[in-house]
mmCIF file of C-alpha atoms in Angstrom:
data_model
loop_
_atom_site.group_PDB
_atom_site.id
_atom_site.type_symbol
_atom_site.label_atom_id
_atom_site.label_comp_id
_atom_site.label_asym_id
_atom_site.label_seq_id
_atom_site.Cartn_x
_atom_site.Cartn_y
_atom_site.Cartn_z
ATOM 1 C CA MET A 12 0.000 0.000 0.000
ATOM 2 C CA VAL A 13 1.227 3.405 -0.981
ATOM 3 C CA GLU A 14 1.398 5.891 1.793
ATOM 4 C CA PHE A 15 1.309 9.582 1.239
ATOM 5 C CA PRO A 16 3.253 11.806 3.420
ATOM 6 C CA THR A 17 1.075 13.631 5.819
ATOM 7 C CA ASP A 18 2.940 16.833 5.107
ATOM 8 C CA VAL A 19 1.957 16.670 1.413
ATOM 9 C CA ILE A 20 -1.840 16.085 1.571
ATOM 10 C CA ASP A 21 -4.033 17.440 4.351
ATOM 11 C CA ALA A 22 -7.538 16.010 4.639
ATOM 12 C CA ASN A 23 -8.851 19.537 5.289
ATOM 13 C CA HIS A 24 -7.734 20.576 1.814
ATOM 14 C CA LEU A 25 -9.324 17.762 -0.183
ATOM 15 C CA ASN A 26 -12.337 20.089 -0.952
ATOM 16 C CA THR A 27 -12.106 23.059 -3.252
ATOM 17 C CA THR A 28 -10.547 26.045 -1.644
ATOM 18 C CA ARG A 29 -13.328 28.356 -0.161
ATOM 19 C CA GLN A 30 -13.947 31.616 -2.109
ATOM 20 C CA PRO A 31 -13.624 34.985 -0.422
ATOM 21 C CA ARG A 32 -16.947 36.560 0.808
ATOM 22 C CA SER A 33 -16.754 39.474 -1.672
ATOM 23 C CA CYS A 34 -16.746 37.056 -4.581
ATOM 24 C CA ARG A 35 -19.877 35.339 -3.292
ATOM 25 C CA TYR A 36 -21.742 38.704 -3.101
ATOM 26 C CA LEU A 37 -20.650 39.560 -6.619
ATOM 27 C CA GLY A 38 -22.051 36.297 -7.905
ATOM 28 C CA VAL A 39 -25.441 36.951 -6.288
ATOM 29 C CA LEU A 40 -25.628 40.455 -7.783
ATOM 30 C CA LEU A 41 -24.822 39.109 -11.230
ATOM 31 C CA LEU A 42 -27.611 36.540 -10.930
ATOM 32 C CA LEU A 43 -30.117 39.219 -9.851
ATOM 33 C CA TRP A 44 -29.107 41.547 -12.693
ATOM 34 C CA ALA A 45 -29.499 38.725 -15.206
ATOM 35 C CA GLY A 46 -33.017 38.111 -13.845
ATOM 36 C CA VAL A 47 -33.958 41.781 -14.212
ATOM 37 C CA ILE A 48 -32.761 41.811 -17.816
ATOM 38 C CA ALA A 49 -34.676 38.634 -18.579
ATOM 39 C CA TRP A 50 -37.880 40.061 -16.961
ATOM 40 C CA GLY A 51 -37.595 43.269 -18.935
ATOM 41 C CA ALA A 52 -37.349 41.299 -22.131
ATOM 42 C CA LEU A 53 -40.754 39.663 -21.474
ATOM 43 C CA PRO A 54 -43.729 41.283 -23.281
ATOM 44 C CA PHE A 55 -46.187 43.184 -20.981
ATOM 45 C CA PRO A 56 -49.931 43.012 -21.772
ATOM 46 C CA ALA A 57 -51.255 46.224 -23.450
ATOM 47 C CA ALA A 58 -53.661 48.463 -21.481
ATOM 48 C CA ALA A 59 -57.327 47.819 -22.280
ATOM 49 C CA ALA A 60 -58.909 50.315 -24.668
ATOM 50 C CA ALA A 61 -61.388 52.679 -22.989
ATOM 51 C CA PRO A 62 -63.315 55.857 -23.838
ATOM 52 C CA ARG A 63 -62.548 59.131 -22.098
ATOM 53 C CA ALA A 64 -65.183 61.878 -22.195
ATOM 54 C CA ALA A 65 -64.383 65.586 -22.139
ATOM 55 C CA VAL A 66 -67.152 68.205 -22.087
ATOM 56 C CA PRO A 67 -65.578 71.691 -22.348
ATOM 57 C CA GLU A 68 -68.864 73.459 -21.529
ATOM 58 C CA THR A 69 -71.431 72.025 -19.105
ATOM 59 C CA SER A 70 -73.546 75.155 -18.499
ATOM 60 C CA PHE A 71 -75.005 77.858 -20.691
ATOM 61 C CA ASP A 72 -76.818 81.107 -19.820
ATOM 62 C CA PHE A 73 -79.308 82.481 -22.370
ATOM 63 C CA GLY A 74 -79.420 85.822 -20.563
ATOM 64 C CA THR A 75 -82.696 87.762 -20.843
ATOM 65 C CA ILE A 76 -85.038 86.318 -23.459
ATOM 66 C CA THR A 77 -88.745 86.227 -24.270
ATOM 67 C CA GLU A 78 -90.614 83.293 -22.794
ATOM 68 C CA ASP A 79 -92.589 82.294 -25.874
ATOM 69 C CA ARG A 80 -89.913 81.157 -28.297
ATOM 70 C CA PRO A 81 -87.858 77.934 -28.413
ATOM 71 C CA LEU A 82 -84.435 78.053 -26.751
ATOM 72 C CA THR A 83 -81.720 75.830 -28.240
ATOM 73 C CA HIS A 84 -78.110 75.201 -27.289
ATOM 74 C CA THR A 85 -75.569 72.565 -28.409
ATOM 75 C CA PHE A 86 -73.000 71.088 -26.003
ATOM 76 C CA VAL A 87 -69.838 69.545 -27.512
ATOM 77 C CA VAL A 88 -68.660 66.128 -26.262
ATOM 78 C CA GLN A 89 -65.094 65.013 -27.046
ATOM 79 C CA ASN A 90 -63.706 61.475 -26.845
ATOM 80 C CA ASN A 91 -60.045 61.580 -25.805
ATOM 81 C CA GLY A 92 -59.926 57.832 -25.200
ATOM 82 C CA THR A 93 -58.992 54.784 -27.268
ATOM 83 C CA ALA A 94 -62.446 53.196 -27.615
ATOM 84 C CA PRO A 95 -65.842 54.496 -28.820
ATOM 85 C CA LEU A 96 -67.666 56.734 -26.356
ATOM 86 C CA VAL A 97 -71.343 55.817 -26.075
ATOM 87 C CA ILE A 98 -73.965 58.284 -24.846
ATOM 88 C CA GLU A 99 -76.263 55.795 -23.194
ATOM 89 C CA GLU A 100 -78.967 58.162 -21.930
ATOM 90 C CA VAL A 101 -79.890 61.850 -22.023
ATOM 91 C CA ASP A 102 -82.464 62.586 -19.303
ATOM 92 C CA PRO A 103 -83.774 66.194 -18.951
ATOM 93 C CA ASP A 104 -85.399 67.176 -15.653
ATOM 94 C CA CYS A 105 -88.408 68.600 -17.554
ATOM 95 C CA ALA A 106 -90.512 67.206 -20.382
ATOM 96 C CA CYS A 107 -90.286 70.674 -21.931
ATOM 97 C CA THR A 108 -86.625 69.999 -22.860
ATOM 98 C CA VAL A 109 -86.157 67.955 -26.038
ATOM 99 C CA PRO A 110 -82.740 66.278 -26.558
ATOM 100 C CA ARG A 111 -80.986 65.344 -29.799
ATOM 101 C CA TYR A 112 -77.513 63.762 -29.666
ATOM 102 C CA ASP A 113 -74.844 61.532 -31.244
ATOM 103 C CA GLN A 114 -75.123 58.112 -29.623
ATOM 104 C CA SER A 115 -71.564 56.966 -30.417
ATOM 105 C CA ILE A 116 -68.394 59.051 -30.730
ATOM 106 C CA PRO A 117 -65.227 57.390 -32.136
ATOM 107 C CA ALA A 118 -61.888 57.532 -30.350
ATOM 108 C CA GLY A 119 -60.292 60.913 -30.953
ATOM 109 C CA GLY A 120 -63.526 62.368 -32.336
ATOM 110 C CA GLN A 121 -66.270 64.631 -31.037
ATOM 111 C CA GLY A 122 -70.052 64.673 -31.017
ATOM 112 C CA ALA A 123 -72.851 66.917 -29.817
ATOM 113 C CA ILE A 124 -75.851 67.051 -27.515
ATOM 114 C CA THR A 125 -78.470 69.599 -28.597
ATOM 115 C CA LEU A 126 -81.128 70.611 -26.070
ATOM 116 C CA THR A 127 -84.242 72.613 -27.006
ATOM 117 C CA ILE A 128 -86.657 74.133 -24.487
ATOM 118 C CA LYS A 129 -90.173 74.378 -25.911
ATOM 119 C CA PRO A 130 -91.908 77.776 -26.185
ATOM 120 C CA PHE A 131 -93.894 78.972 -23.152
ATOM 121 C CA SER A 132 -91.968 76.536 -20.904
ATOM 122 C CA VAL A 133 -89.946 79.050 -18.876
ATOM 123 C CA ILE A 134 -90.894 82.051 -16.801
ATOM 124 C CA HIS A 135 -88.867 84.597 -14.842
ATOM 125 C CA ARG A 136 -85.448 83.225 -13.778
ATOM 126 C CA PHE A 137 -85.159 79.575 -14.806
ATOM 127 C CA LYS A 138 -82.747 76.651 -14.590
ATOM 128 C CA LYS A 139 -83.060 73.439 -16.611
ATOM 129 C CA GLU A 140 -80.748 70.504 -15.857
ATOM 130 C CA THR A 141 -80.103 67.433 -18.023
ATOM 131 C CA ARG A 142 -78.367 64.248 -16.866
ATOM 132 C CA VAL A 143 -76.137 62.464 -19.413
ATOM 133 C CA ARG A 144 -75.059 58.861 -18.804
ATOM 134 C CA LEU A 145 -71.868 57.644 -20.570
ATOM 135 C CA ASN A 146 -69.870 54.426 -20.892
ATOM 136 C CA ASP A 147 -66.730 56.236 -19.659
ATOM 137 C CA PRO A 148 -65.558 54.194 -16.626
ATOM 138 C CA ASP A 149 -63.955 57.266 -15.026
ATOM 139 C CA GLN A 150 -66.808 59.702 -15.753
ATOM 140 C CA PRO A 151 -70.089 57.802 -16.109
ATOM 141 C CA MET A 152 -72.315 60.854 -15.520
ATOM 142 C CA VAL A 153 -72.299 64.477 -16.755
ATOM 143 C CA TYR A 154 -74.812 67.212 -15.906
ATOM 144 C CA LEU A 155 -75.685 69.945 -18.425
ATOM 145 C CA THR A 156 -77.375 73.125 -17.191
ATOM 146 C CA MET A 157 -79.231 75.882 -19.070
ATOM 147 C CA THR A 158 -80.253 79.090 -17.304
ATOM 148 C CA GLY A 159 -81.719 82.480 -18.136
ATOM 149 C CA VAL A 160 -84.368 85.067 -17.382
ATOM 150 C CA ALA A 161 -87.607 84.731 -19.345
ATOM 151 C CA GLN A 162 -89.453 87.953 -19.978
ATOM 152 C CA PRO A 163 -92.916 87.845 -21.583
ATOM 153 C CA PHE A 164 -93.837 90.044 -24.518
ATOM 154 C CA ILE A 165 -96.728 91.334 -22.422
ATOM 155 C CA GLU A 166 -96.234 91.185 -18.680
ATOM 156 C CA ILE A 167 -99.409 90.780 -16.607
ATOM 157 C CA GLN A 168 -99.386 92.136 -13.042
ATOM 158 C CA PRO A 169 -100.271 90.891 -10.519
ATOM 159 C CA SER A 170 -101.943 87.987 -12.323
ATOM 160 C CA HIS A 171 -104.331 87.083 -15.137
ATOM 161 C CA ILE A 172 -106.967 86.204 -12.492
ATOM 162 C CA VAL A 173 -109.302 88.748 -10.886
ATOM 163 C CA ARG A 174 -111.210 87.801 -7.742
ATOM 164 C CA LEU A 175 -114.152 89.955 -6.645
ATOM 165 C CA ARG A 176 -115.343 89.202 -3.137
ATOM 166 C CA GLY A 177 -117.425 91.273 -0.756
ATOM 167 C CA ALA A 178 -120.870 92.472 0.195
ATOM 168 C CA SER A 179 -123.239 93.852 -2.377
ATOM 169 C CA GLY A 180 -123.046 97.628 -2.437
ATOM 170 C CA GLU A 181 -119.429 97.805 -1.284
ATOM 171 C CA ASP A 182 -116.674 99.264 -3.469
ATOM 172 C CA ILE A 183 -115.356 95.983 -4.873
ATOM 173 C CA ARG A 184 -112.903 96.136 -7.729
ATOM 174 C CA GLY A 185 -109.927 94.326 -9.212
ATOM 175 C CA GLN A 186 -107.146 95.607 -11.424
ATOM 176 C CA VAL A 187 -104.768 94.040 -13.910
ATOM 177 C CA ARG A 188 -101.829 95.900 -15.435
ATOM 178 C CA PHE A 189 -100.495 94.974 -18.885
ATOM 179 C CA ILE A 190 -96.878 96.046 -19.489
ATOM 180 C CA SER A 191 -95.455 95.710 -22.984
ATOM 181 C CA HIS A 192 -91.841 94.650 -23.620
ATOM 182 C CA LEU A 193 -92.329 94.860 -27.358
ATOM 183 C CA PRO A 194 -90.039 97.098 -29.428
ATOM 184 C CA THR A 195 -93.092 98.562 -31.211
ATOM 185 C CA PRO A 196 -96.116 100.502 -29.838
ATOM 186 C CA PHE A 197 -98.628 98.314 -28.003
ATOM 187 C CA ARG A 198 -102.359 98.973 -27.896
ATOM 188 C CA ILE A 199 -105.417 97.146 -26.590
ATOM 189 C CA THR A 200 -107.992 97.707 -29.305
ATOM 190 C CA GLU A 201 -111.046 95.804 -28.069
ATOM 191 C CA TYR A 202 -112.387 93.549 -25.309
ATOM 192 C CA ARG A 203 -115.202 91.025 -24.910
ATOM 193 C CA THR A 204 -116.617 89.167 -21.911
ATOM 194 C CA ASN A 205 -119.024 86.268 -21.548
ATOM 195 C CA ILE A 206 -120.517 87.730 -18.333
ATOM 196 C CA PRO A 207 -121.518 91.272 -19.339
ATOM 197 C CA ASP A 208 -124.490 91.124 -16.946
ATOM 198 C CA LYS A 209 -122.160 90.423 -13.988
ATOM 199 C CA ILE A 210 -119.243 92.840 -14.407
ATOM 200 C CA GLU A 211 -118.298 96.301 -15.571
ATOM 201 C CA VAL A 212 -114.986 96.614 -17.430
ATOM 202 C CA THR A 213 -112.868 99.702 -18.081
ATOM 203 C CA ILE A 214 -109.486 99.871 -19.837
ATOM 204 C CA LYS A 215 -107.238 102.918 -19.510
ATOM 205 C CA PRO A 216 -103.741 103.625 -20.868
ATOM 206 C CA GLU A 217 -101.272 104.353 -18.076
ATOM 207 C CA ALA A 218 -98.243 104.914 -20.317
ATOM 208 C CA PRO A 219 -98.967 105.574 -23.995
ATOM 209 C CA ASP A 220 -98.250 102.551 -26.217
ATOM 210 C CA LYS A 221 -96.685 100.746 -23.275
ATOM 211 C CA VAL A 222 -98.917 100.132 -20.224
ATOM 212 C CA TYR A 223 -102.671 99.552 -19.926
ATOM 213 C CA VAL A 224 -104.786 99.068 -16.781
ATOM 214 C CA LEU A 225 -107.873 96.858 -16.773
ATOM 215 C CA GLU A 226 -110.391 97.455 -13.970
ATOM 216 C CA VAL A 227 -113.244 95.075 -13.174
ATOM 217 C CA ARG A 228 -116.202 95.746 -10.835
ATOM 218 C CA PRO A 229 -119.357 93.753 -10.072
ATOM 219 C CA LYS A 230 -122.432 95.175 -11.762
ATOM 220 C CA GLY A 231 -125.471 96.397 -9.810
ATOM 221 C CA GLN A 232 -126.661 95.068 -6.455
ATOM 222 C CA GLN A 233 -126.496 91.405 -7.350
ATOM 223 C CA SER A 234 -125.356 88.643 -5.028
ATOM 224 C CA GLY A 235 -124.052 85.110 -5.447
ATOM 225 C CA PRO A 236 -121.022 83.469 -7.096
ATOM 226 C CA PHE A 237 -120.094 83.839 -10.760
ATOM 227 C CA ALA A 238 -117.154 83.164 -13.092
ATOM 228 C CA GLY A 239 -116.197 84.221 -16.585
ATOM 229 C CA VAL A 240 -113.467 85.504 -18.885
ATOM 230 C CA ILE A 241 -112.444 88.771 -20.495
ATOM 231 C CA GLU A 242 -110.779 88.576 -23.908
ATOM 232 C CA LEU A 243 -108.582 91.502 -24.898
ATOM 233 C CA PHE A 244 -107.456 92.052 -28.481
ATOM 234 C CA THR A 245 -104.261 93.936 -29.318
ATOM 235 C CA ASN A 246 -102.349 95.299 -32.304
ATOM 236 C CA SER A 247 -99.436 92.943 -31.570
ATOM 237 C CA LYS A 248 -98.799 89.958 -33.832
ATOM 238 C CA GLU A 249 -96.808 88.348 -30.987
ATOM 239 C CA ARG A 250 -99.708 88.763 -28.538
ATOM 240 C CA PRO A 251 -102.882 89.388 -30.536
ATOM 241 C CA ARG A 252 -105.096 88.070 -27.734
ATOM 242 C CA LEU A 253 -104.955 88.188 -23.939
ATOM 243 C CA ILE A 254 -107.194 86.378 -21.450
ATOM 244 C CA VAL A 255 -108.238 87.470 -17.957
ATOM 245 C CA ARG A 256 -110.326 85.145 -15.785
ATOM 246 C CA VAL A 257 -112.859 86.615 -13.331
ATOM 247 C CA PHE A 258 -114.236 84.907 -10.212
ATOM 248 C CA GLY A 259 -116.882 86.642 -8.122
ATOM 249 C CA GLU A 260 -118.396 85.924 -4.735
ATOM 250 C CA ILE A 261 -120.864 88.655 -3.800
ATOM 251 C CA TYR A 262 -123.016 88.247 -0.714
ATOM 252 C CA LEU A 263 -125.830 90.280 0.792
ATOM 253 C CA PRO A 264 -124.825 92.801 3.433
ATOM 254 C CA SER A 265 -125.445 91.666 6.993
ATOM 255 C CA SER A 266 -128.428 93.118 8.808
ATOM 256 C CA GLY A 267 -127.805 95.925 11.291
ATOM 257 C CA GLY A 268 -126.141 94.911 14.552
ATOM 258 C CA GLN A 269 -124.907 91.569 13.191
#
């Protein structure tokens, strides 16, 4: 048997010589870096296509207008997304507002929502709101608002209704003032009533070609309830006819001491 000198081979050195600690750390870093490079080389899934709505103007003020003409305004809707934008519903808060709109807007394109308020549907200061539902996941709802001040051609103060109530023989009267906002002279040319036996009617100009005052009084010493209308005819093509309703409740005077 061959014997090796103990000073030549040491059993503790039969294994590979241990590497310094700094070399081991370097190896780990190289492995991590290789993994990062490999991960970056993998294809990432593309983001899902989606619409993106943009409405530059969501409110519009008509200012001062006349109440008896249609009011129309168009709101622009842009699609800044990568998929078609669908207008799923346009819901006005009043049946007097009629919508018309583009149901689908392509990516990168624009469409419109047109809202029309019917004539005689607004009075004084008004506000009409319309709800718009979209398929935009980030903005599923948009509100469009239209405001203004509606001024009639002929303003009636305090109301188109006259109520006559009191005891027979008392000074009972009602007044209605007609104020013209027309650019041309305004005149009441004639009147008619279906209760001429119940009321007396007088019409006087308060401001020439601008303001008229209608006065109504019960006729005679009658008593009991009655109702009727007064039709007034004018020189205005915008308001050729005006209506005043009259309601009377005349009772007999109470006997002395009661």
